[in-house]
Coordinates of C-alpha atoms in Angstrom, one line a residue:
M77 CA 41.4 16.6 2.9
A78 CA 42.9 16.5 -0.6
A79 CA 42.7 19.5 -2.9
P80 CA 40.0 19.5 -5.6
G81 CA 40.8 17.2 -8.4
V82 CA 43.4 15.3 -6.3
R83 CA 42.5 11.8 -5.2
E84 CA 43.3 11.0 -1.6
E85 CA 45.7 8.2 -1.0
Q86 CA 44.0 5.3 0.7
P87 CA 45.7 3.1 3.2
A88 CA 46.8 -0.3 1.9
P89 CA 44.2 -2.9 2.7
R90 CA 45.1 -5.6 5.2
G91 CA 43.6 -8.3 3.0
P92 CA 41.4 -8.8 0.0
E93 CA 37.8 -7.8 0.7
R94 CA 35.2 -9.6 -1.5
R95 CA 31.5 -8.9 -1.3
I96 CA 28.9 -11.2 -2.5
G97 CA 26.8 -9.4 -5.1
S98 CA 23.7 -10.2 -7.1
V99 CA 25.6 -12.1 -9.8
E100 CA 27.1 -14.5 -7.2
V101 CA 23.7 -15.0 -5.6
L102 CA 22.1 -15.8 -9.0
A103 CA 24.9 -18.2 -9.9
G104 CA 24.5 -19.9 -6.5
L105 CA 20.8 -20.3 -7.1
L106 CA 21.3 -21.7 -10.5
I107 CA 23.8 -24.3 -9.2
L108 CA 21.3 -25.3 -6.5
L109 CA 18.6 -25.7 -9.1
V110 CA 20.8 -27.9 -11.2
V111 CA 21.9 -30.1 -8.2
F112 CA 18.4 -30.5 -6.8
R113 CA 16.4 -30.5 -10.0
E114 CA 15.0 -34.0 -9.5
P115 CA 13.6 -33.4 -6.0
L116 CA 12.3 -30.0 -7.1
A117 CA 10.5 -31.5 -10.1
R118 CA 8.9 -34.1 -7.8
A119 CA 7.8 -31.4 -5.3
L120 CA 6.4 -29.2 -8.0
S121 CA 4.3 -32.0 -9.3
A122 CA 2.4 -32.3 -6.0
P123 CA -1.2 -31.2 -6.4
R124 CA -1.2 -28.8 -3.4
L125 CA 2.0 -27.1 -4.6
Q126 CA 0.5 -26.8 -8.1
T127 CA -2.6 -25.1 -6.6
W128 CA -0.3 -22.8 -4.6
T129 CA 1.6 -21.9 -7.7
T130 CA -1.5 -21.3 -9.8
V131 CA -3.0 -18.9 -7.2
F132 CA 0.3 -17.0 -6.7
V133 CA 1.0 -16.6 -10.4
S134 CA -2.6 -15.6 -11.2
V135 CA -2.6 -12.9 -8.5
M136 CA 0.8 -11.5 -9.7
V137 CA 0.0 -11.6 -13.4
Q138 CA -3.3 -9.7 -12.9
A139 CA -1.9 -7.2 -10.3
V140 CA 1.5 -6.2 -11.7
P141 CA 0.3 -4.1 -14.7
F142 CA -1.9 -2.0 -12.4
L143 CA 0.9 -1.7 -9.8
V144 CA 3.4 -0.4 -12.4
F145 CA 1.0 2.0 -14.0
G146 CA -0.1 3.3 -10.7
V147 CA 3.4 3.9 -9.5
L148 CA 4.4 5.7 -12.7
L149 CA 1.4 8.0 -12.4
S150 CA 2.0 8.6 -8.7
A151 CA 5.6 9.7 -9.5
V152 CA 4.3 12.1 -12.2
I153 CA 2.0 13.7 -9.7
A154 CA 4.5 13.9 -6.9
V155 CA 7.2 15.5 -9.2
F156 CA 5.5 17.5 -11.9
V157 CA 2.3 18.8 -10.2
P158 CA 3.2 22.0 -8.2
R159 CA 2.6 21.5 -4.6
S160 CA 1.3 25.0 -4.2
F161 CA -1.5 24.1 -6.6
W162 CA -3.3 22.3 -3.7
A163 CA -3.3 25.2 -1.4
R164 CA -5.0 27.3 -4.2
A165 CA -7.4 24.6 -5.2
L166 CA -8.9 23.7 -1.8
P167 CA -11.5 25.8 -0.1
R168 CA -10.1 28.0 2.7
H169 CA -12.6 26.8 5.3
P170 CA -11.1 23.6 6.8
A171 CA -14.5 21.9 7.1
L172 CA -15.1 22.3 3.4
A173 CA -11.6 21.5 2.4
V174 CA -11.9 18.0 3.9
P175 CA -14.5 16.5 1.5
V176 CA -12.9 18.3 -1.4
A177 CA -9.5 16.8 -0.6
S178 CA -11.1 13.4 -0.2
A179 CA -12.8 13.7 -3.6
A180 CA -9.5 14.8 -5.2
G181 CA -8.3 11.2 -4.8
V182 CA -10.7 10.1 -7.6
V183 CA -8.6 11.8 -10.2
L184 CA -5.2 11.3 -8.7
P185 CA -3.7 7.8 -9.1
G186 CA -1.2 6.5 -6.7
C187 CA -0.7 3.9 -4.0
E188 CA -0.6 4.5 -0.3
C189 CA 3.2 4.4 -0.3
G190 CA 3.2 7.6 -2.3
A191 CA 0.2 9.2 -0.6
V192 CA 2.0 9.5 2.8
P193 CA 4.9 11.7 1.6
I194 CA 2.5 13.7 -0.7
A195 CA 0.3 14.4 2.3
G196 CA 3.3 15.5 4.3
S197 CA 4.3 17.9 1.4
L198 CA 0.8 19.3 1.4
I199 CA 1.0 20.1 5.1
R200 CA 4.3 21.8 4.5
R201 CA 2.8 23.9 1.7
G202 CA 0.1 25.3 4.0
V203 CA -2.8 22.9 3.4
T204 CA -4.7 22.3 6.6
P205 CA -3.7 18.9 8.2
A206 CA -7.3 17.7 8.2
A207 CA -7.6 18.0 4.4
A208 CA -4.1 16.5 3.8
L209 CA -5.0 13.5 6.0
A210 CA -8.3 13.1 4.2
F211 CA -6.4 13.0 0.9
L212 CA -3.9 10.5 2.4
L213 CA -6.8 8.1 3.2
A214 CA -8.9 8.6 0.1
A215 CA -6.4 8.7 -2.8
P216 CA -5.0 5.2 -2.6
A217 CA -8.5 3.7 -2.3
I218 CA -10.6 5.5 -4.9
N219 CA -8.3 6.6 -7.7
P220 CA -9.1 5.4 -11.2
I221 CA -6.3 2.7 -11.2
V222 CA -7.6 1.1 -8.1
L223 CA -11.2 1.2 -9.1
T224 CA -10.4 -0.2 -12.5
A225 CA -8.4 -3.0 -10.9
T226 CA -11.4 -3.7 -8.5
A227 CA -13.8 -3.9 -11.5
V228 CA -11.4 -6.4 -13.3
A229 CA -11.0 -8.5 -10.1
F230 CA -14.8 -8.6 -9.5
P231 CA -16.3 -8.8 -13.0
D232 CA -19.6 -10.3 -11.8
D233 CA -20.0 -7.9 -8.9
P234 CA -19.9 -4.3 -10.1
A235 CA -21.4 -3.1 -6.9
M236 CA -18.0 -3.8 -5.3
V237 CA -16.5 -0.8 -7.2
L238 CA -19.3 1.5 -6.0
G239 CA -19.1 0.2 -2.4
R240 CA -15.4 0.7 -2.2
A241 CA -15.6 4.2 -3.5
V242 CA -18.4 5.3 -1.3
A243 CA -17.1 3.7 1.9
S244 CA -13.6 5.0 1.4
L245 CA -14.8 8.5 0.7
L246 CA -16.9 8.4 3.8
V247 CA -14.1 7.1 6.0
A248 CA -11.6 9.8 4.7
T249 CA -14.1 12.6 5.2
I250 CA -15.1 11.4 8.7
M251 CA -11.4 11.1 9.7
G252 CA -10.7 14.6 8.4
W253 CA -13.5 16.1 10.4
L254 CA -12.5 14.1 13.5
W255 CA -9.0 15.6 13.2
L256 CA -10.5 19.1 13.0
R257 CA -12.4 18.4 16.2
L258 CA -9.8 16.4 18.2
G259 CA -6.5 16.7 16.5
R260 CA -3.5 18.7 17.7
A261 CA -0.8 20.3 15.7
D262 CA 2.0 19.1 18.0
W263 CA 1.1 15.5 17.1
I264 CA 2.5 15.9 13.6
R265 CA 6.2 16.1 12.8
L266 CA 6.6 17.7 9.4
P267 CA 8.1 15.4 6.9
R268 CA 10.9 15.5 4.3
R269 CA 11.4 13.2 1.3
P270 CA 14.9 14.0 -0.2
E271 CA 14.3 12.4 -3.6
L272 CA 11.4 14.7 -4.3
D273 CA 13.0 17.9 -2.9
G274 CA 15.2 19.8 -5.3
G275 CA 17.4 18.4 -8.1
P276 CA 16.4 17.7 -11.7
R277 CA 12.9 16.6 -12.2
G278 CA 13.9 13.5 -14.2
Q279 CA 16.1 12.3 -11.4
A280 CA 13.3 13.0 -8.8
F281 CA 10.8 11.1 -11.0
W282 CA 12.9 7.9 -11.3
G283 CA 13.8 8.2 -7.6
A284 CA 10.1 8.2 -6.7
V285 CA 9.5 5.3 -9.1
R286 CA 12.3 3.2 -7.6
H287 CA 11.1 4.0 -4.1
D288 CA 7.5 3.1 -4.7
V289 CA 8.2 0.0 -6.8
T290 CA 10.6 -1.4 -4.2
H291 CA 8.0 -0.9 -1.4
A292 CA 4.8 -1.7 -3.2
G293 CA 6.3 -4.6 -5.3
G294 CA 7.7 -6.3 -2.2
F295 CA 4.5 -6.1 -0.3
L296 CA 2.6 -7.4 -3.4
V297 CA 4.8 -10.6 -3.4
I298 CA 4.1 -11.0 0.3
G299 CA 0.4 -10.6 -0.2
A300 CA 0.3 -13.0 -3.2
T301 CA 2.3 -15.6 -1.2
A302 CA -0.1 -15.2 1.8
A303 CA -3.2 -15.5 -0.4
A304 CA -1.9 -18.7 -2.1
T305 CA -0.8 -20.2 1.3
I306 CA -4.2 -19.5 2.8
N307 CA -5.9 -21.2 -0.1
V308 CA -3.7 -24.3 0.3
V309 CA -2.7 -24.7 3.9
V310 CA -5.8 -23.6 5.8
P311 CA -8.4 -26.3 5.6
E312 CA -11.5 -25.4 3.6
R313 CA -13.8 -26.2 6.4
W314 CA -12.0 -23.8 8.7
L315 CA -12.4 -20.9 6.2
Q316 CA -16.0 -21.8 5.6
T317 CA -16.8 -21.9 9.3
L318 CA -15.2 -18.5 9.8
A319 CA -16.9 -17.1 6.6
D320 CA -20.3 -18.3 7.8
E321 CA -20.1 -16.0 10.9
P322 CA -20.8 -12.5 9.7
V323 CA -19.1 -10.6 12.5
L324 CA -16.1 -12.9 12.7
S325 CA -15.6 -12.9 8.9
V326 CA -15.6 -9.1 8.8
L327 CA -13.1 -8.8 11.7
A328 CA -10.9 -11.6 10.3
L329 CA -10.5 -9.9 6.9
A330 CA -10.0 -6.5 8.5
V331 CA -7.1 -7.8 10.6
L332 CA -5.8 -9.7 7.5
A333 CA -5.7 -6.5 5.5
V334 CA -3.6 -4.9 8.3
L335 CA -1.2 -7.8 8.4
L336 CA -0.8 -8.3 4.6
S337 CA 0.0 -4.7 3.9
L338 CA -0.9 -5.0 0.2
C339 CA -0.5 -2.2 -2.3
S340 CA -4.0 -0.8 -3.2
E341 CA -3.4 -1.4 -6.9
A342 CA -3.2 -5.1 -6.2
D343 CA -5.4 -5.9 -3.1
A344 CA -8.6 -6.4 -5.1
F345 CA -7.1 -9.5 -6.8
V346 CA -6.2 -11.0 -3.4
A347 CA -9.7 -10.2 -2.1
A348 CA -11.2 -11.9 -5.1
S349 CA -9.2 -15.1 -4.4
L350 CA -10.8 -15.3 -0.9
S351 CA -14.1 -16.5 -2.4
Q352 CA -15.2 -18.3 0.8
F353 CA -16.0 -14.9 2.4
S354 CA -19.0 -12.7 1.7
L355 CA -18.8 -9.6 -0.4
T356 CA -19.2 -7.4 2.6
S357 CA -16.3 -9.0 4.4
R358 CA -14.1 -8.5 1.3
L359 CA -15.3 -4.9 1.0
V360 CA -14.1 -4.3 4.5
F361 CA -10.7 -5.9 3.4
L362 CA -10.5 -3.4 0.5
V363 CA -11.4 -0.4 2.6
V364 CA -9.2 -1.1 5.6
G365 CA -6.1 -2.1 3.7
P366 CA -5.2 1.1 1.9
M367 CA -5.8 3.1 5.1
V368 CA -4.4 1.0 7.9
D369 CA -1.7 -1.7 7.6
L370 CA 1.7 -2.4 9.1
K371 CA 3.7 -0.6 6.4
L372 CA 1.4 2.5 6.6
I373 CA 1.6 2.6 10.4
S374 CA 5.4 2.5 10.1
M375 CA 5.5 5.1 7.4
Q376 CA 3.1 7.4 9.3
A377 CA 5.2 7.1 12.4
G378 CA 8.3 7.9 10.4
V379 CA 6.8 10.8 8.5
F380 CA 4.4 12.4 11.1
G381 CA 5.7 11.0 14.4
R382 CA 4.8 8.2 16.8
R383 CA 2.3 10.3 18.7
F384 CA 0.4 10.8 15.5
A385 CA 0.4 7.2 14.4
L386 CA -0.6 5.8 17.8
R387 CA -3.8 7.9 17.7
F388 CA -4.6 8.0 14.0
A389 CA -4.2 4.4 13.0
P390 CA -6.5 2.7 15.6
T391 CA -9.2 5.3 15.1
T392 CA -9.0 4.9 11.3
F393 CA -9.3 1.1 11.7
A394 CA -12.4 1.4 13.8
V395 CA -14.1 3.9 11.5
A396 CA -13.1 2.0 8.4
V397 CA -14.5 -1.3 9.6
A398 CA -17.8 0.2 10.8
V399 CA -18.4 2.3 7.6
A400 CA -17.4 -0.5 5.2
A401 CA -19.6 -3.1 7.0
A402 CA -22.5 -0.7 6.9
T403 CA -21.9 0.2 3.2
G404 CA -21.7 -3.5 2.3
A405 CA -25.0 -4.2 4.1
V406 CA -26.7 -1.6 2.0
L407 CA -25.1 -2.0 -1.4
L408 CA -24.0 -5.7 -1.6

């Protein structure tokens, strides 16, 4: 090893090594656009593709401001709010701490991508796992950013906002109490998120923003693509047949929520585009998505361990579907 301040001599390269970067990729795409501009123009003029583009762009335009604002606020909470605050703020009795932690999600914006590491940090700071898990489920679904986005997406159905808040709070509280009753401490592997631990706060803040934007933004694009594709590719009569069956429509949108893995700040706009389905079915979509989807199952397995995820995710899915369907039957 070289002494401090002295640069180590590197062996001579055997040959020039060139990497393809973003500039080269962009240049290649521009060349392809110029070469194939006429076929692309004809393709884009097709009615079905125009419909696809309209749905995709409308979902993205409406969802992106909420996504960005939610990610910024989530980073502020993760970096600047002392983690020890939660241990002092929650009741000491675990059964009482669960509903309080669930209700805390109302005033704490953030998507599910940020809620998983925050919940892990709460456990490390001494918060009972049941309360931390209740917060993990409730915060992405009932925070003010998400509820505002839901109101914007469903301007003619204000009961959707109330239904989402009530059902999500109930699911989070029930799951917390179930963990108190049935959960085991050895199912959880304590987490670590390097960009939030130590270092300057400004650096940690932008690290959290980059992390959440990368994850949430990517899944938003996938969700908008899927929503547009469903509206164009799947025949209308198929969707209508499925939507006319109450049980099948609920299960279909619950499974769709798991597969799409949308960010909670954007899922309301995708749900609103699925107008063939009943409000109850779409409420199930909005309740299940922020609590159980492919990216969350993967994150939970990585943060808390596989043993935890294999038990927690299926149970949450069943409770969320049942509670959301019952809430929709009463309120919608």
